PDB file of C-alpha atoms in Angstrom:
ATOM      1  CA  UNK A  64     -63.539  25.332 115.718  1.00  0.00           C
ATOM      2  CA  UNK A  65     -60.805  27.033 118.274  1.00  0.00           C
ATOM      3  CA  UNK A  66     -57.175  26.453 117.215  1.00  0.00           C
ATOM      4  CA  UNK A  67     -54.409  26.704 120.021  1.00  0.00           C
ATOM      5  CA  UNK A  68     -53.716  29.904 118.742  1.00  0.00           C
ATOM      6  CA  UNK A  69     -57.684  30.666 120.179  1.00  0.00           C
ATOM      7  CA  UNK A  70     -58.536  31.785 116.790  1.00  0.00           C
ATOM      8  CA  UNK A  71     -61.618  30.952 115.998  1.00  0.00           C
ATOM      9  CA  UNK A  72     -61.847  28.801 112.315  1.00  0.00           C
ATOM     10  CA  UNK A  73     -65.274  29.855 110.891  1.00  0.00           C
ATOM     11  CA  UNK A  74     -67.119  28.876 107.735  1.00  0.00           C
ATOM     12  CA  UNK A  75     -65.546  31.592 105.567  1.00  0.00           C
ATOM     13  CA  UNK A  76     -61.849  31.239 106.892  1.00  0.00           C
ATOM     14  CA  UNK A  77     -61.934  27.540 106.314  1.00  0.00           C
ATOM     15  CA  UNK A  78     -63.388  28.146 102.746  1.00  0.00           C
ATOM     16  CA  UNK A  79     -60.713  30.318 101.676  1.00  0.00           C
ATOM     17  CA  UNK A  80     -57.976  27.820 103.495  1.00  0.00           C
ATOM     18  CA  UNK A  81     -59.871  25.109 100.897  1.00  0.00           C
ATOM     19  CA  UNK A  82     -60.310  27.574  97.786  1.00  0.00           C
ATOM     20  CA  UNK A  83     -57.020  29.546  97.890  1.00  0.00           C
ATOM     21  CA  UNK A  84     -54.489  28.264 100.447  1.00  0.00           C
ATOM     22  CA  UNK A  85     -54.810  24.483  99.313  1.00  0.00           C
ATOM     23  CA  UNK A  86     -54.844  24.873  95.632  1.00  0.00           C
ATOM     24  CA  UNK A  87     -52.258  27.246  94.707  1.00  0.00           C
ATOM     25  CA  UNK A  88     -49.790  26.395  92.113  1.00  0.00           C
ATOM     26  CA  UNK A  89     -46.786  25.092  93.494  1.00  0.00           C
ATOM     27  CA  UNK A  90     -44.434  28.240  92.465  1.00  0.00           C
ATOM     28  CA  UNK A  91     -46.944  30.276  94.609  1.00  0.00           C
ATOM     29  CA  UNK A  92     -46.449  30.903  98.120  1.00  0.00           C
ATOM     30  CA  UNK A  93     -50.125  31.416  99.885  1.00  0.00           C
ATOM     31  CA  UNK A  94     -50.079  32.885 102.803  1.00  0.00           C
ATOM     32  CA  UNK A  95     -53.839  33.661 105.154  1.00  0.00           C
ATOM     33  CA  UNK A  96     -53.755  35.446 108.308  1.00  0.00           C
ATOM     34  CA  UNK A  97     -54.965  34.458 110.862  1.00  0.00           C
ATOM     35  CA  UNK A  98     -54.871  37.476 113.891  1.00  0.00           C
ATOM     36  CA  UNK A  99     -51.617  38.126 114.523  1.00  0.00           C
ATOM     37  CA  UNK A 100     -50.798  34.068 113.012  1.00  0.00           C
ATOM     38  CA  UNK A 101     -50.492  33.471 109.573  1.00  0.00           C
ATOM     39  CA  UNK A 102     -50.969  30.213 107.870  1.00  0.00           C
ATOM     40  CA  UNK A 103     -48.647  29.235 104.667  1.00  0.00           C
ATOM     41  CA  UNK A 104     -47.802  26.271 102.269  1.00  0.00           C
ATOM     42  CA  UNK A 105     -44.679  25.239 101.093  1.00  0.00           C
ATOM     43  CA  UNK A 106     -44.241  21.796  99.108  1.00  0.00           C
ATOM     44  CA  UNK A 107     -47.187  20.291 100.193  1.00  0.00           C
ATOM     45  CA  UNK A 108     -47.201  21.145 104.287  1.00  0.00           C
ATOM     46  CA  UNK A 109     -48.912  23.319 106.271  1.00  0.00           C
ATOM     47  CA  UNK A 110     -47.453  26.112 108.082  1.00  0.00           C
ATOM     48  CA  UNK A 111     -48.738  27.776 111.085  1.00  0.00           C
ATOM     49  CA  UNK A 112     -46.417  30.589 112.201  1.00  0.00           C
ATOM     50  CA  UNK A 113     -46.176  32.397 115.047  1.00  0.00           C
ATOM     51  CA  UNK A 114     -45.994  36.350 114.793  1.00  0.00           C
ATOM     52  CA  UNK A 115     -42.637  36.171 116.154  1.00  0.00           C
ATOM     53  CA  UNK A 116     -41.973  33.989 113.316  1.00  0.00           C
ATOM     54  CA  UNK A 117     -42.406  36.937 111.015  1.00  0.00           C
ATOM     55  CA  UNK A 118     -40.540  39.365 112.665  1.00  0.00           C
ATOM     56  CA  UNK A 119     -37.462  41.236 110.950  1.00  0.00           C
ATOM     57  CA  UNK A 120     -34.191  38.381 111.726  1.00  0.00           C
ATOM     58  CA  UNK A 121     -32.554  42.094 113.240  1.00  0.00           C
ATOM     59  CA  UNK A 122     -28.470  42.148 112.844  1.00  0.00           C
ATOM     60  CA  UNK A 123     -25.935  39.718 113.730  1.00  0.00           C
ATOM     61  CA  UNK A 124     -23.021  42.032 114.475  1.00  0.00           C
ATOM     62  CA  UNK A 125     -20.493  41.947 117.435  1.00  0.00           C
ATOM     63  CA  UNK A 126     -21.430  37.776 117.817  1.00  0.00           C
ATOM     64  CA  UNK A 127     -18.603  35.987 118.905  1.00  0.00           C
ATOM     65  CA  UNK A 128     -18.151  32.317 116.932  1.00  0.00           C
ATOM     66  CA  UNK A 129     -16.642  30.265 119.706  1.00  0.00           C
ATOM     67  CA  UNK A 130     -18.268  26.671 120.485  1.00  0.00           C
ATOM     68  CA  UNK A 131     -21.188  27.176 122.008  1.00  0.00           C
ATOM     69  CA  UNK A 132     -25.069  27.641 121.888  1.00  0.00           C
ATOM     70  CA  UNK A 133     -26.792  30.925 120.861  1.00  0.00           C
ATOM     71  CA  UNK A 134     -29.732  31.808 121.027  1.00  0.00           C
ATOM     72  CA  UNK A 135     -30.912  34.548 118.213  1.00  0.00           C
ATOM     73  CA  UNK A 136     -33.876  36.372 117.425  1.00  0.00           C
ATOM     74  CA  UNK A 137     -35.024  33.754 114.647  1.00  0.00           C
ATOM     75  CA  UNK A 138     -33.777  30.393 116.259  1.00  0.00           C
ATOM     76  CA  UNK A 139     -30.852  28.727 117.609  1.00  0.00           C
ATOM     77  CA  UNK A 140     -27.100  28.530 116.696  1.00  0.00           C
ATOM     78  CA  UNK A 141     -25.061  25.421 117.690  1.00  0.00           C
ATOM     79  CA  UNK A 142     -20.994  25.552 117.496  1.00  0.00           C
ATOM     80  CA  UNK A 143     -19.378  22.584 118.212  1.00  0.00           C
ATOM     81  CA  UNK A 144     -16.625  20.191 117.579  1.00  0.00           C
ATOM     82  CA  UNK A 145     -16.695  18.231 114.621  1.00  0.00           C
ATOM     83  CA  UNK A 146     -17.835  14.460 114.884  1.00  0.00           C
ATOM     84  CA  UNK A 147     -15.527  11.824 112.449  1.00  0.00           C
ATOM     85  CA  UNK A 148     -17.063  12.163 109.327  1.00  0.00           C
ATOM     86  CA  UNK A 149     -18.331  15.187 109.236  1.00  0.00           C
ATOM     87  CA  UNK A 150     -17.958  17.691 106.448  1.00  0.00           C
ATOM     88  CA  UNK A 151     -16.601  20.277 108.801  1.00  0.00           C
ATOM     89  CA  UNK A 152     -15.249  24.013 108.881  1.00  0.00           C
ATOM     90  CA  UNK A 153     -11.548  24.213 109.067  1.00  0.00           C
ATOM     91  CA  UNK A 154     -11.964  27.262 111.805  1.00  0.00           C
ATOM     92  CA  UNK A 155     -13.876  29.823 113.015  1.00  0.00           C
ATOM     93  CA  UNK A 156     -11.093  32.403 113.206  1.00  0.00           C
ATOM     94  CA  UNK A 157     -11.795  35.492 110.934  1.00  0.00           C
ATOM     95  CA  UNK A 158     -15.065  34.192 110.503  1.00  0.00           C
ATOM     96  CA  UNK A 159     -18.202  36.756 111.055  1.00  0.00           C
ATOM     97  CA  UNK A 160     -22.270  35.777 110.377  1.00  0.00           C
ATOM     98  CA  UNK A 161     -24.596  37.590 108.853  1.00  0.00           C
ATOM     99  CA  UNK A 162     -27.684  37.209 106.989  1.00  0.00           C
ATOM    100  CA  UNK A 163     -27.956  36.943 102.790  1.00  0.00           C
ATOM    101  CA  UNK A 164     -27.899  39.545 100.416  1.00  0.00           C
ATOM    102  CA  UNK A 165     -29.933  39.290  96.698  1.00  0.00           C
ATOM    103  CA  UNK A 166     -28.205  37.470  94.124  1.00  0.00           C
ATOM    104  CA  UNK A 167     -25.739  35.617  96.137  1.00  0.00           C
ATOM    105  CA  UNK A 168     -23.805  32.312  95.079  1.00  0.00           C
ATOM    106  CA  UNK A 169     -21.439  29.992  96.848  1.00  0.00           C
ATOM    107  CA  UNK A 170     -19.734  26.706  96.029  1.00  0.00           C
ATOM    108  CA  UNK A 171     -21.203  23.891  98.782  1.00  0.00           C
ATOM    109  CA  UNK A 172     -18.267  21.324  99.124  1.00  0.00           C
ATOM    110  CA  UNK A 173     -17.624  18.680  97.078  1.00  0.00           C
ATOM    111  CA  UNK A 174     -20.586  20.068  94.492  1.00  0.00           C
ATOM    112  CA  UNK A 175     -18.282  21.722  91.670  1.00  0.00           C
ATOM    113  CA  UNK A 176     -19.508  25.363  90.792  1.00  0.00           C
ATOM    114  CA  UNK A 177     -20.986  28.149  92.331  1.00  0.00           C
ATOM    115  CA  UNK A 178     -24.779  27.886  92.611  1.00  0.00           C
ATOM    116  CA  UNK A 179     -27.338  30.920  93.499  1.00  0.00           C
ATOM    117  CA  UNK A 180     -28.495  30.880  97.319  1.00  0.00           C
ATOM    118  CA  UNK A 181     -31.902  31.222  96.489  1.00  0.00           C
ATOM    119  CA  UNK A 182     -31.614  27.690  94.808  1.00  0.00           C
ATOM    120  CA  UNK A 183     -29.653  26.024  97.258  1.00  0.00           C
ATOM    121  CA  UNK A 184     -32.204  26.979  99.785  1.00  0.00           C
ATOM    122  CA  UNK A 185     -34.743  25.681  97.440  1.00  0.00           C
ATOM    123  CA  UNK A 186     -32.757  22.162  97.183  1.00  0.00           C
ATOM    124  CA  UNK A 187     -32.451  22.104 100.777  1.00  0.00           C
ATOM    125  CA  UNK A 188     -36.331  22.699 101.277  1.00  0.00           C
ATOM    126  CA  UNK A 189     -35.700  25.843 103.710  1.00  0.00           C
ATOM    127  CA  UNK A 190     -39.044  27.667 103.211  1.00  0.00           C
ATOM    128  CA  UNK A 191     -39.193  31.203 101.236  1.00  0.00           C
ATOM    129  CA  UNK A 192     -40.137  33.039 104.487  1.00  0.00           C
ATOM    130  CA  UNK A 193     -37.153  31.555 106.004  1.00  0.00           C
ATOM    131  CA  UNK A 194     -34.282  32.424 103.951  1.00  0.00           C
ATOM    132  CA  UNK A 195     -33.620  35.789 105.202  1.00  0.00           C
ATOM    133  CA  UNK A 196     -33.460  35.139 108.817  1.00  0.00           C
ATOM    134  CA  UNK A 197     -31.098  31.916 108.221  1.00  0.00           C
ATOM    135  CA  UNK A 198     -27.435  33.056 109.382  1.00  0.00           C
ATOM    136  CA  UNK A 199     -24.641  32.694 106.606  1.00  0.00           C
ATOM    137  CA  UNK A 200     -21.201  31.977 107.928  1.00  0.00           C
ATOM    138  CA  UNK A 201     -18.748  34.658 105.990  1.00  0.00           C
ATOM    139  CA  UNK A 202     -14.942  35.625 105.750  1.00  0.00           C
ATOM    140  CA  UNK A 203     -14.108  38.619 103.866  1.00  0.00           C
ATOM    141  CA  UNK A 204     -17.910  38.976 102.688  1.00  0.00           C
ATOM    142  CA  UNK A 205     -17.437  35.267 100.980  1.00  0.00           C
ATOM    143  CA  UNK A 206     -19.665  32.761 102.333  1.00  0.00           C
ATOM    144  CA  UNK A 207     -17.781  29.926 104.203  1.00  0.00           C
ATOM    145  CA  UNK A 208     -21.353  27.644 105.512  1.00  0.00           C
ATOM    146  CA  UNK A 209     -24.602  27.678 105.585  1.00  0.00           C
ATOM    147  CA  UNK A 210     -25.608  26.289 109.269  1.00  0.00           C
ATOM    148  CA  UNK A 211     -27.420  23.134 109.291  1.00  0.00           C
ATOM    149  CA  UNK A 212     -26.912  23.166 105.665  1.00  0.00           C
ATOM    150  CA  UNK A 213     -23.625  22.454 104.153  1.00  0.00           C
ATOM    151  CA  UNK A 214     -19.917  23.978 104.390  1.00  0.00           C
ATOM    152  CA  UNK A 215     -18.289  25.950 101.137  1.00  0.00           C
ATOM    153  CA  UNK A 216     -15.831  24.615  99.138  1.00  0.00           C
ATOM    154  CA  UNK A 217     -11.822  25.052 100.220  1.00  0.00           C
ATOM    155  CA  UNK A 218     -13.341  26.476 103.761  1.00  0.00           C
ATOM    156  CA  UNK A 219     -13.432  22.605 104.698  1.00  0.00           C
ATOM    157  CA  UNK A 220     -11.686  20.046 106.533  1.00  0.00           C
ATOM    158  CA  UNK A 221      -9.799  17.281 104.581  1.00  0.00           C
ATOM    159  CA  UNK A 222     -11.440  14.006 104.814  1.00  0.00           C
ATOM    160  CA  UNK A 223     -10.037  11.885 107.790  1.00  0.00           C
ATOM    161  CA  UNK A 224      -8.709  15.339 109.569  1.00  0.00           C
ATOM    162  CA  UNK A 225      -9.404  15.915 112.901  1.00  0.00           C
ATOM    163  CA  UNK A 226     -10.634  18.770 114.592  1.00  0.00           C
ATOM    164  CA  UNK A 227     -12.731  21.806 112.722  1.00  0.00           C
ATOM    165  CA  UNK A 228     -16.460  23.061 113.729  1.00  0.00           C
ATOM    166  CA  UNK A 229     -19.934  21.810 112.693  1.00  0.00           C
ATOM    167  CA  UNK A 230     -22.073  24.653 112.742  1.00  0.00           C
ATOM    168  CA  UNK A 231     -25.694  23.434 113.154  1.00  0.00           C
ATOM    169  CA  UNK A 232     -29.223  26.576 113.063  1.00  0.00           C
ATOM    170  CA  UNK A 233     -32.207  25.334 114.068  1.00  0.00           C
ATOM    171  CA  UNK A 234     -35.293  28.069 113.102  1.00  0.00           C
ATOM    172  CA  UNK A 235     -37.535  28.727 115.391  1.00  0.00           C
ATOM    173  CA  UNK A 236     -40.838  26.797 115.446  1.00  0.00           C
ATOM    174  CA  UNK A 237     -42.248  27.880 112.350  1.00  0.00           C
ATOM    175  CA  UNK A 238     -39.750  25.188 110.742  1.00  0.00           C
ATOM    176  CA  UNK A 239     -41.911  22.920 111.124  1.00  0.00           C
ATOM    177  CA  UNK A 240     -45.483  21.552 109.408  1.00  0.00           C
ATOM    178  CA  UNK A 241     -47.733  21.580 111.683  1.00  0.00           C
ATOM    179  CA  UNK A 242     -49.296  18.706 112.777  1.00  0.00           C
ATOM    180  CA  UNK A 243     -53.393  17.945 112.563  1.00  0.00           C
TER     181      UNK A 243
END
């Protein structure tokens, strides 16, 4: 069988897919490669990622946060004006991204506490291979947002205030399950 990556799924690849890939503990992360492809799990779905998808994220310097769509090397970044209802960012002025660092916390809105990164990515579902490509929103080396994810804690808008930024990150296609 030919996938659409026109690798070729023979008896022994499919066998180790079925004796390694599928039953892993759920802590694990199984990966297979496939050519330049690679094949993971996370929570149940199957991941087929491209090799760009595996790529070093690069830097994020010099970016200028204005609304507007950007496209970076890992996916796409979406500034825009805040709908009503929103949990939005107060501004974008001072306001650099960058990618995370080991052992970093932050306070999501409205959630009381600081809580590691790692396990607000985990809460969130963003797969392990993804968290150091996802752009972090920072001011004075604080994190202000997450994209896509949630804003920090005093770095929002008051409820019922107008105005502020919703700041959405959309990976690139390995995001995704794939689909049989």
């Amino acid at each position: 069988m030919e996938t659409a990556t026109g690798i070729s799924l023979n008896a022994r690849l499919l066998a180790s897919i079925e004796q390694d890939l599928l039953p892993a503990a759920a802590d694990r992360q199984p990966r297979i490669a496939l050519g330049d492809w690679s094949l993971r799990r996370y929570r149940g779905e199957l991941y087929l990622l491209a090799p760009s998808a595996l790529t070093d994220a690069g830097t994020l310097g010099g970016l200028k946060l204005v609304p507007s769509e950007m496209q970076l090397a890992q996916g796409r970044l979406l500034i825009r004006p805040a709908r009503p209802g929103e949990t939005a960012l107060q501004s974008l002025e001072g306001l650099t991204l960058r990618y995370r660092r080991d052992g970093e916390r932050c306070r999501p809105a409205g959630r009381g506490g600081a809580h590691p990164l790692k396990k607000l990515f985990q809460e969130y579902a963003v797969p392990p291979w993804l968290r150091d490509s996802w752009p972090l929103l920072v001011g004075d080396d604080e994190i202000v947002a997450v994209p896509g994810l949630f804003v920090c804690e005093g770095w929002q808008s008051a409820p019922g205030e107008s105005g502020g930024y919703w700041v959405e990150w959309e990976p690139g296609p390995s995001w995704r399950p794939t689909t049989t």
